[in-house]
Short mmCIF file of C-alpha atoms in Angstrom, two decimals:
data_model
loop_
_atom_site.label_atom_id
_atom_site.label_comp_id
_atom_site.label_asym_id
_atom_site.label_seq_id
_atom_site.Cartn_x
_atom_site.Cartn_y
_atom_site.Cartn_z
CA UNK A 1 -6.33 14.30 16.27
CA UNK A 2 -9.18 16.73 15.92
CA UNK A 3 -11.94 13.77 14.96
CA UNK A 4 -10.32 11.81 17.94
CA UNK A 5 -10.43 14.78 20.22
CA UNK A 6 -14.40 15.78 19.38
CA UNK A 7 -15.12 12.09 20.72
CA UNK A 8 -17.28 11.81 24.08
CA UNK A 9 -14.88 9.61 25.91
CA UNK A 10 -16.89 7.00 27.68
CA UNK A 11 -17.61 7.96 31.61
CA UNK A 12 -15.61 5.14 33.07
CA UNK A 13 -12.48 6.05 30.92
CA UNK A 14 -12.96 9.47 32.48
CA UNK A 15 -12.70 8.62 35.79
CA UNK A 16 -10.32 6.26 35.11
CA UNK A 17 -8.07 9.27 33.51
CA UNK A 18 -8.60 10.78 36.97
CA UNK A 19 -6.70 7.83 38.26
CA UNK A 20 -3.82 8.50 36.10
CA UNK A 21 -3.50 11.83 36.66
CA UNK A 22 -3.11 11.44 40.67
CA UNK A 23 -0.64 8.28 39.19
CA UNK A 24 1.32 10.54 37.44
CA UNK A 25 1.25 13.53 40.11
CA UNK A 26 2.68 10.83 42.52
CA UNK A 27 5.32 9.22 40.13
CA UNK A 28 6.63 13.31 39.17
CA UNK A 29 6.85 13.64 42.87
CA UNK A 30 8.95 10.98 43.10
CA UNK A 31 11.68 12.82 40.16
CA UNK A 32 10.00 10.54 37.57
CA UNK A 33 10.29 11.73 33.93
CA UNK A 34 9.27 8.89 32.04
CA UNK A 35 7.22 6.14 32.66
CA UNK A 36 6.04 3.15 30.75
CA UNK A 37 2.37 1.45 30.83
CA UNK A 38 3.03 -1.04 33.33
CA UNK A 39 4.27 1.22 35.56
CA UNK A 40 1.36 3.79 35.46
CA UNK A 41 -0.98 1.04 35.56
CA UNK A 42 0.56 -0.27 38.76
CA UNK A 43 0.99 3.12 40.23
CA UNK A 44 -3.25 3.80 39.44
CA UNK A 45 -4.42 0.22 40.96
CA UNK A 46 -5.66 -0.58 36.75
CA UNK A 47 -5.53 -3.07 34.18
CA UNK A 48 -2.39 -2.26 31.99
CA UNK A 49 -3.99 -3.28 29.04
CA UNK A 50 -7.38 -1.49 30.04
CA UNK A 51 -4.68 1.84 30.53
CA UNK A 52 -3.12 1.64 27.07
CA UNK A 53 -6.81 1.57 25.40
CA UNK A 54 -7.88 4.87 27.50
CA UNK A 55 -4.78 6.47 26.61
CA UNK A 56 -5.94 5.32 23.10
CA UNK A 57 -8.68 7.75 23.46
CA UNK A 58 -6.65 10.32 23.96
CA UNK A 59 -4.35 10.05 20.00
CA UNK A 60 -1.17 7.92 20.56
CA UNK A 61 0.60 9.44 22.52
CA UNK A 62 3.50 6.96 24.90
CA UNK A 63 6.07 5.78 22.06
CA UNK A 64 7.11 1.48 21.82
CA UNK A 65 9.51 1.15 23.86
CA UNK A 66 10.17 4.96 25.39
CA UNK A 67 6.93 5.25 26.60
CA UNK A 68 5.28 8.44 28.86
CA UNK A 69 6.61 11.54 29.13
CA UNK A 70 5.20 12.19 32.46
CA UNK A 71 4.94 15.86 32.20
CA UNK A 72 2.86 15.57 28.89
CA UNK A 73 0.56 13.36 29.56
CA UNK A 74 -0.31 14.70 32.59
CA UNK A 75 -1.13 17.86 30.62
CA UNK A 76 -2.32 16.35 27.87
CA UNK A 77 -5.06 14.58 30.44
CA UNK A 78 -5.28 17.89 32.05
CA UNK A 79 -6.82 19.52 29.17
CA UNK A 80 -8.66 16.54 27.62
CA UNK A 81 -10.52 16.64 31.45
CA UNK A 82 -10.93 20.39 31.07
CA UNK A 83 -8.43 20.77 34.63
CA UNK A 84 -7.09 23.57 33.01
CA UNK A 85 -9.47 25.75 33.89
CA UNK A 86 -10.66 27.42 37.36
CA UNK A 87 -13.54 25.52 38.83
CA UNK A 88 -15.37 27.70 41.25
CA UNK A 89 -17.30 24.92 44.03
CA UNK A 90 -20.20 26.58 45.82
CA UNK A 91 -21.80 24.20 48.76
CA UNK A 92 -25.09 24.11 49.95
CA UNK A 93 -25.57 22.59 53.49
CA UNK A 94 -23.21 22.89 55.97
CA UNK A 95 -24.29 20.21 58.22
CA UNK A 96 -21.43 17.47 58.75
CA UNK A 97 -21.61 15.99 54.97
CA UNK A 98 -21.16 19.25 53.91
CA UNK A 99 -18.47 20.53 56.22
CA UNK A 100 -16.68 17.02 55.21
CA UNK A 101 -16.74 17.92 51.67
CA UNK A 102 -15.12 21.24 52.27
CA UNK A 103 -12.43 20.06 54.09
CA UNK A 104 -11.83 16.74 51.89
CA UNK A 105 -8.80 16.52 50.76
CA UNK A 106 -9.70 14.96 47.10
CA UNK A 107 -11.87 18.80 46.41
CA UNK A 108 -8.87 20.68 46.84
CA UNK A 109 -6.51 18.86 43.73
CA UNK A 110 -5.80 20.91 41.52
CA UNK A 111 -8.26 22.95 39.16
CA UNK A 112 -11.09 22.88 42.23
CA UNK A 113 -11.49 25.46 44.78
CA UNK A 114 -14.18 25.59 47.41
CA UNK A 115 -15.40 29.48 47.32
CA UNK A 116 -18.53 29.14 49.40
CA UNK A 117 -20.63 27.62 51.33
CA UNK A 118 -24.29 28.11 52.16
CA UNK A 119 -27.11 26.58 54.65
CA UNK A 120 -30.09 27.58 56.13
CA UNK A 121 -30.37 27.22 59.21
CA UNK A 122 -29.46 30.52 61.37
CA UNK A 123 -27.57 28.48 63.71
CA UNK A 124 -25.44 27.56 61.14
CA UNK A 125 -24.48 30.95 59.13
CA UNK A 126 -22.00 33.32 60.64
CA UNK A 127 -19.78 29.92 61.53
CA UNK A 128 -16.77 29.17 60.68
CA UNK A 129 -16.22 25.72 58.13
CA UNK A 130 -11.81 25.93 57.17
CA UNK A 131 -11.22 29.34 56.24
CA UNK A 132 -14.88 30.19 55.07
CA UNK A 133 -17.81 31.77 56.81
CA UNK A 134 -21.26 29.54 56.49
CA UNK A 135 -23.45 32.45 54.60
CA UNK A 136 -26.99 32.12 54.25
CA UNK A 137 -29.01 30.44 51.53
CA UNK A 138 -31.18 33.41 50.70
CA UNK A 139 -27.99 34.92 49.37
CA UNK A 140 -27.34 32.51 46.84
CA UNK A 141 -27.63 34.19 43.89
CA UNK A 142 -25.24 36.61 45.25
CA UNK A 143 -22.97 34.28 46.06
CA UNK A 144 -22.86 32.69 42.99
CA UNK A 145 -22.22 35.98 40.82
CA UNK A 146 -19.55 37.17 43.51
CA UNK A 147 -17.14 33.82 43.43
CA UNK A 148 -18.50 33.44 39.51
CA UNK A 149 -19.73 29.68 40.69
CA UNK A 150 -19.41 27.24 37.97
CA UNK A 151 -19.69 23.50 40.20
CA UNK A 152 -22.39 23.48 42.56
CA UNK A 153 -22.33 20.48 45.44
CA UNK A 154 -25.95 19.63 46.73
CA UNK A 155 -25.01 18.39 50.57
CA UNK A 156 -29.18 19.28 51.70
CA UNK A 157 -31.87 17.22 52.72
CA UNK A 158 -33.77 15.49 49.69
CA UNK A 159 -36.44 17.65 49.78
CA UNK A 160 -34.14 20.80 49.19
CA UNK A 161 -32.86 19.31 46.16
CA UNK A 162 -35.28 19.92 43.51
CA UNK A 163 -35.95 23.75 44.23
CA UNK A 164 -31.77 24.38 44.69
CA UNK A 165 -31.38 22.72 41.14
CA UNK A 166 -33.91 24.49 38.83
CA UNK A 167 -32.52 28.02 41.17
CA UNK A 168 -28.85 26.82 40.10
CA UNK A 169 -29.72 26.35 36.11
CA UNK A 170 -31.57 30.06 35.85
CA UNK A 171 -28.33 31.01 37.55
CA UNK A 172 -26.15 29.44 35.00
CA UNK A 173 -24.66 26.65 36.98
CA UNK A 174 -24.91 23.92 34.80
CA UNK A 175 -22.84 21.17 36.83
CA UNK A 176 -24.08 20.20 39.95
CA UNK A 177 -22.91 17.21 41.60
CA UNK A 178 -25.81 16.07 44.43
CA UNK A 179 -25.52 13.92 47.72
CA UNK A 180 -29.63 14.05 48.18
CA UNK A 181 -30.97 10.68 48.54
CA UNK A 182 -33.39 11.63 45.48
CA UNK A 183 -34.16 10.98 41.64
CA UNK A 184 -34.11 14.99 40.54
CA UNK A 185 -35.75 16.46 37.71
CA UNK A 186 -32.85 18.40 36.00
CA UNK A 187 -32.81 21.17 33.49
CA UNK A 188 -32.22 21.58 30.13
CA UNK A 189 -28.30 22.11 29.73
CA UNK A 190 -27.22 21.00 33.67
CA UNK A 191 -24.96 17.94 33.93
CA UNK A 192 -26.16 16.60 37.45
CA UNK A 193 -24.23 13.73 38.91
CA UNK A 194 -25.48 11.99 41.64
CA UNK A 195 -23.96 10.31 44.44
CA UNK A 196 -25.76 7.76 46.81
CA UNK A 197 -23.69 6.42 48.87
CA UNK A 198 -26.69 3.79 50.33
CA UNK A 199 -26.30 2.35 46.74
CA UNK A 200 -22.75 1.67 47.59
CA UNK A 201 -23.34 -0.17 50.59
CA UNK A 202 -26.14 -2.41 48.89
CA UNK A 203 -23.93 -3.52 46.19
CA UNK A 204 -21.86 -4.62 48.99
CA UNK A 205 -24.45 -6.62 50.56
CA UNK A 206 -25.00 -7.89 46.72
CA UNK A 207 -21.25 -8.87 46.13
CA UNK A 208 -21.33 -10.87 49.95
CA UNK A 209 -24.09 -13.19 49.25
CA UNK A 210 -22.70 -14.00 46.34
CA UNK A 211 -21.44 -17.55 46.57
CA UNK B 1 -34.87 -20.17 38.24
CA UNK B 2 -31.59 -21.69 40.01
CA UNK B 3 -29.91 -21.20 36.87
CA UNK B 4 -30.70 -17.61 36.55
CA UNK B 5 -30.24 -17.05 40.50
CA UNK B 6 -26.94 -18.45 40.11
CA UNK B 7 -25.83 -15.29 37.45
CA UNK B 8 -23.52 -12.20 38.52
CA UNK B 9 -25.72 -9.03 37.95
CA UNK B 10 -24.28 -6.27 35.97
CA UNK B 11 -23.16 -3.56 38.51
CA UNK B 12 -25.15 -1.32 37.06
CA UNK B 13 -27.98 -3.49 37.29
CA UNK B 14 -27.43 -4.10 41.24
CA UNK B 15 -27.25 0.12 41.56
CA UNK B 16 -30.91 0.29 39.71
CA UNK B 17 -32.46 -2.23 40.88
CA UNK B 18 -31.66 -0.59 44.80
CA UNK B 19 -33.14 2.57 43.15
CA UNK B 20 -36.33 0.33 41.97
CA UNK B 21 -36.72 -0.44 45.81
CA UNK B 22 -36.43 2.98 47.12
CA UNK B 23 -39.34 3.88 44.60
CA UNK B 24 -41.29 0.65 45.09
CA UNK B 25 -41.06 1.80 49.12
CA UNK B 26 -42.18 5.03 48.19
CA UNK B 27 -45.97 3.59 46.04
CA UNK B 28 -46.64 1.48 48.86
CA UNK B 29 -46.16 4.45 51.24
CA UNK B 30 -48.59 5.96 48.73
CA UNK B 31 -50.83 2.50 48.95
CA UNK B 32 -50.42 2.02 45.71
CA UNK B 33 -50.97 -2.42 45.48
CA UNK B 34 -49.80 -3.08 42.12
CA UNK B 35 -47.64 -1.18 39.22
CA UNK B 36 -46.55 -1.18 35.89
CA UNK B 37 -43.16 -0.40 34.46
CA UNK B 38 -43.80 2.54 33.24
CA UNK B 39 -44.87 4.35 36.36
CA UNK B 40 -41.89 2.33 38.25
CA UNK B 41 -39.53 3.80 35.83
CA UNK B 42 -40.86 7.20 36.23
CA UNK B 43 -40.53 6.79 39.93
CA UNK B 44 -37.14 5.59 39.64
CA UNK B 45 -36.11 8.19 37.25
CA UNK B 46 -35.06 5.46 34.79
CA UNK B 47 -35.97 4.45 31.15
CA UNK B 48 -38.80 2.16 31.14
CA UNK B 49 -36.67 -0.36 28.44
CA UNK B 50 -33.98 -0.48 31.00
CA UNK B 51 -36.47 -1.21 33.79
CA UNK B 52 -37.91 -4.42 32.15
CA UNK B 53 -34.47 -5.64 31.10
CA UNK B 54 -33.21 -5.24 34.45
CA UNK B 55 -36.48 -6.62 35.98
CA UNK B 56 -35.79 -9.33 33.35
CA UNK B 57 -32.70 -10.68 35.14
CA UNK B 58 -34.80 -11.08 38.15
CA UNK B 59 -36.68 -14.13 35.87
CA UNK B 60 -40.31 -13.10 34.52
CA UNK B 61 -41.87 -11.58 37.29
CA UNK B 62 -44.41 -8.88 35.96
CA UNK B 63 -47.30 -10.12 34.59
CA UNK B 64 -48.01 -8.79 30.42
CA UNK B 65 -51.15 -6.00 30.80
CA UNK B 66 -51.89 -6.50 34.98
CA UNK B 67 -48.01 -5.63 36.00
CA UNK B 68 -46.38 -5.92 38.88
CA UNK B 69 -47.60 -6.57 42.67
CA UNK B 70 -45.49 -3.63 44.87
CA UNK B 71 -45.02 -5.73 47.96
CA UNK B 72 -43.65 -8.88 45.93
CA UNK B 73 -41.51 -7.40 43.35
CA UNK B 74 -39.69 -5.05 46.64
CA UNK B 75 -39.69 -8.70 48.55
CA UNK B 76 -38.06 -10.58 45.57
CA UNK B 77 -35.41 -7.65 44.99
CA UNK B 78 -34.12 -7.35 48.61
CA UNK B 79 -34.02 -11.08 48.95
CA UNK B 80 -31.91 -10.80 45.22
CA UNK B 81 -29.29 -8.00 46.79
CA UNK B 82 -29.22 -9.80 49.89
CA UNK B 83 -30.97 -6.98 52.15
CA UNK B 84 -32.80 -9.70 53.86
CA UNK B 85 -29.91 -9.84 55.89
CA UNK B 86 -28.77 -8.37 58.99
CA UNK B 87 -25.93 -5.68 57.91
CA UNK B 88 -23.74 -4.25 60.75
CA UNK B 89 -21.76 -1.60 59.75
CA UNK B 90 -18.67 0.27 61.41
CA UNK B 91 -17.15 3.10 60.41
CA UNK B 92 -13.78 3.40 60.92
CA UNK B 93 -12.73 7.31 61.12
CA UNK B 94 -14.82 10.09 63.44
CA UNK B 95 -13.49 13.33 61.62
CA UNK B 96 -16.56 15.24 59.84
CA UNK B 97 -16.73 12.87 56.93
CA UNK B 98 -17.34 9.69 59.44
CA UNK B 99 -19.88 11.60 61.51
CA UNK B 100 -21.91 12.76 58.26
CA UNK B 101 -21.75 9.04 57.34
CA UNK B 102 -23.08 7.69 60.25
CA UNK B 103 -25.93 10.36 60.44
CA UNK B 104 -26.44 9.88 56.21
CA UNK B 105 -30.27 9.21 56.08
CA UNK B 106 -29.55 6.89 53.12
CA UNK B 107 -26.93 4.75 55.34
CA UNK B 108 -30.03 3.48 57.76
CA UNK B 109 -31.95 2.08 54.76
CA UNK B 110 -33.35 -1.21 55.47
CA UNK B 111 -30.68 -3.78 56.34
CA UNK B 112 -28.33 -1.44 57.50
CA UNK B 113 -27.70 -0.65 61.05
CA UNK B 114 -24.70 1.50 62.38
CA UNK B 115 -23.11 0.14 64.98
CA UNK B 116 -19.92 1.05 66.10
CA UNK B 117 -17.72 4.32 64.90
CA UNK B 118 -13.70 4.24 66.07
CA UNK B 119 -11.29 7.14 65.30
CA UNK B 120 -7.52 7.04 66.54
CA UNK B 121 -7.64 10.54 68.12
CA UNK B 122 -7.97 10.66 71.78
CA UNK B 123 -9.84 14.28 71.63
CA UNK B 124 -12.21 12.45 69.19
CA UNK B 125 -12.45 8.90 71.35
CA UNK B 126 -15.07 9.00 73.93
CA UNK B 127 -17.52 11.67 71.61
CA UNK B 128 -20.77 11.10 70.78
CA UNK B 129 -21.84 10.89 67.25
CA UNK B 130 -26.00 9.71 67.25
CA UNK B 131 -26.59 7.68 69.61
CA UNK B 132 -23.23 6.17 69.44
CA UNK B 133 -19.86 6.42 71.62
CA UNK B 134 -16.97 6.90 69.16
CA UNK B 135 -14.68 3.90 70.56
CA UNK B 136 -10.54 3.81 70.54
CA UNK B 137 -9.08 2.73 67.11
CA UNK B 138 -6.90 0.21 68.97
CA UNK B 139 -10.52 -1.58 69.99
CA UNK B 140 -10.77 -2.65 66.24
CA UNK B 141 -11.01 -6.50 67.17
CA UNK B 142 -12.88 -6.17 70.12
CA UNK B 143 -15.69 -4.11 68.72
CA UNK B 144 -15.80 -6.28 65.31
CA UNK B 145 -16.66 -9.24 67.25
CA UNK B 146 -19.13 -7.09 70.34
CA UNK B 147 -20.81 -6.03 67.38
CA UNK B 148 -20.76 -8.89 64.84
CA UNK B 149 -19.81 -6.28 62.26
CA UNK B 150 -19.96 -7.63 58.81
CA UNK B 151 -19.75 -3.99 56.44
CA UNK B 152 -17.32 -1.54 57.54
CA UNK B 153 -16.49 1.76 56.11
CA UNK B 154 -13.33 3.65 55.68
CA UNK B 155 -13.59 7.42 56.68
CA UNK B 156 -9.74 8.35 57.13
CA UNK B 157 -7.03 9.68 55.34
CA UNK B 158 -5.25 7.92 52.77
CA UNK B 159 -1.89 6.90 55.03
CA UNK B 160 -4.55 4.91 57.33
CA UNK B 161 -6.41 3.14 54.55
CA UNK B 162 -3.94 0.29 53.88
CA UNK B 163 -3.23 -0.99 57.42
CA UNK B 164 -7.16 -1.45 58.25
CA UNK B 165 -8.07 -3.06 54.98
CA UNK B 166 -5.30 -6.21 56.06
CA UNK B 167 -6.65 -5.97 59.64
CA UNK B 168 -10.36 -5.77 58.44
CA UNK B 169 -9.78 -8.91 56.56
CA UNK B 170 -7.89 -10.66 59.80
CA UNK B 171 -10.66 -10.30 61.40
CA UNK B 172 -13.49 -11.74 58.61
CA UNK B 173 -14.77 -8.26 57.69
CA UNK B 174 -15.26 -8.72 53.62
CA UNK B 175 -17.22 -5.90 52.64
CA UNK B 176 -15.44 -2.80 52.59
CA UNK B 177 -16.35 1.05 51.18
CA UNK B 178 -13.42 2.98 51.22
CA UNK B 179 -13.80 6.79 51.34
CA UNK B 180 -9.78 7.11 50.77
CA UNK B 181 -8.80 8.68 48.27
CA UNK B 182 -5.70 6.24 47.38
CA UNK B 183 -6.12 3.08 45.35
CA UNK B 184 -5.63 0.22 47.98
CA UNK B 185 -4.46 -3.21 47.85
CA UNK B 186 -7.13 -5.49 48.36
CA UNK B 187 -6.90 -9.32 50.25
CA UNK B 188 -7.86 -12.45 48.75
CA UNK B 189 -11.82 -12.49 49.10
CA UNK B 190 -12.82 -9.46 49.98
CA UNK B 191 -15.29 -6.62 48.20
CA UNK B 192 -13.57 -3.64 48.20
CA UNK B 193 -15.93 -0.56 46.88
CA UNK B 194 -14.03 3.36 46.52
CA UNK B 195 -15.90 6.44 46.54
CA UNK B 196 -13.79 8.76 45.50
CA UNK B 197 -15.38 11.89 44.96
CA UNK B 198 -13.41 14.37 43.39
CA UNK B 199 -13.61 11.53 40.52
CA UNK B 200 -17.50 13.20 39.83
CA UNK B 201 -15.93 16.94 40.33
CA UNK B 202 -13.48 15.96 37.89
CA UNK B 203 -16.66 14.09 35.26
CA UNK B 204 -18.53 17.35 36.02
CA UNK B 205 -15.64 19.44 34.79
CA UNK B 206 -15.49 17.01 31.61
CA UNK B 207 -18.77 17.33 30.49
CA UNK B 208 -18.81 20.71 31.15
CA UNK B 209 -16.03 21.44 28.59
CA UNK B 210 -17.63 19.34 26.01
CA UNK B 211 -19.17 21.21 22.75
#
């Protein structure tokens, strides 16, 4: 278990595991105890064969012909992802993406809390985004020692990125998941993840013309 | 060539090589004329090896020691991921996630034009959002076909999801991004792409755990 469990799961299996985990918050909801591959994989929209080899990953854990306790491997995916612990979410930009990320639905599962959010622009700081005041980016470091930040969520202009990441990595926060539009230089230590969501919409247009 | 033109690109391939054209755009703006991989890759953040294989893909286009010419490498890409094309988005949802879409600097790349947003709430219906009129939900049909829309993208909750995706697909609309965060079932022939993105929160977490 301990040679399986030092592995670096591959990145798709991870966010697959995400999958499974709303899967198997949905089928406990429902009074499920127990649940078998096929199931799960039906439940989480995947591959039942591509499901068994993530859960693979993880030792082997469902038993032939019992299958899933649902309870334990949603903890047992819980920990392997690290969801046991408190993630602290800082925002920076409070314009309408990052207003939409406060408030969206998917950030507040369990493990992630939104504990601040910064911009700015004057106008902006002082108002009111859910239950949390818009404070002002020259407070950041503050902010981040305060709510003990450990996930920050780049939701600023491209040109804001770069100086907001190295700022983030002498303050310690190491994960930083960025909206910018941008290739970023990032710091010894940080896992950034980008999203860019024009790249979604041109693999679209790729997949259409596709005859 | 045919034969090669007639290949599926990797998916990861597709995402780089739209990152390839944002930093081809980007040495022209500079008037830079011609390039070499290595200062593409740097541009693009990417490593030079990958660069040429995905280039490679594209059939031999670069030339050994004289490299590539910007404006015919950025041509022979778009025409590749089908950005040639007129793209007419809607999005379908006007809550803060749908309006920071619709203003998203990397959603009015070239190609893609916004042109219609629809919510179902009546306080929402009627708003402006841009330059746009945010238009009644129960328009859906009507606007698709004003507006020739041939992308459209998802912006509301989960419940809502389903029901457009089989309308979307009535009506000819094949190319959908989906912001729900709800695995969906998908009609015969069309392109269904999910952002989900407390998938990366939940990455960020894993890597953040890791020794």
């Amino acid at each position: 278990m301990s040679e399986l469990e030092a592995k670096v799961l591959p990145e798709a299996t991870v966010a697959r595991l995400t999958q499974y985990l709303r899967a198997l918050n949905a089928l406990e909801s429902r009074g499920m105890e127990r649940t078998s591959s096929g199931v799960l994989a039906k439940e989480a929209g995947v591959n039942p064969a591509i499901l068994r080899k993530d859960l693979s990953w993880l030792g082997s854990y469902g038993t032939r012909g019992v299958g899933y306790v649902v309870r334990e491997l949603s903890e047992h995916i819980n920990n392997t992802l690290g969801l046991n612990r408190d993630w602290r979410v800082l925002i920076l930009g409070a314009g309408n993406l990052g207003r939409a990320l406060s408030g969206y639905a998917g950030f507040t599962t369990r493990g992630f809390k939104v504990r601040a959010i910064l911009d700015v622009s004057p106008d902006l700081v002082g108002t009111d985004v859910g239950n949390l005041h818009v404070e002002s980016r020259s407070d950041l470091a503050e902010v981040v020692r305060r709510e003990e930040i450990n996930i920050a969520v780049l939701a600023v202009p491209g040109d804001a990125a770069q100086d907001l990441i190295y700022e983030l990595g002498e303050l310690g926060v190491n994960s930083v998941l960025s909206f910018a539009p941008k290739p970023l230089v990032v710091p010894r230590g940080m896992n950034l993840r980008r999203v860019d969501l024009s790249t979604e919409l041109q693999i679209l247009a790729y997949l259409a013309v596709q005859p």
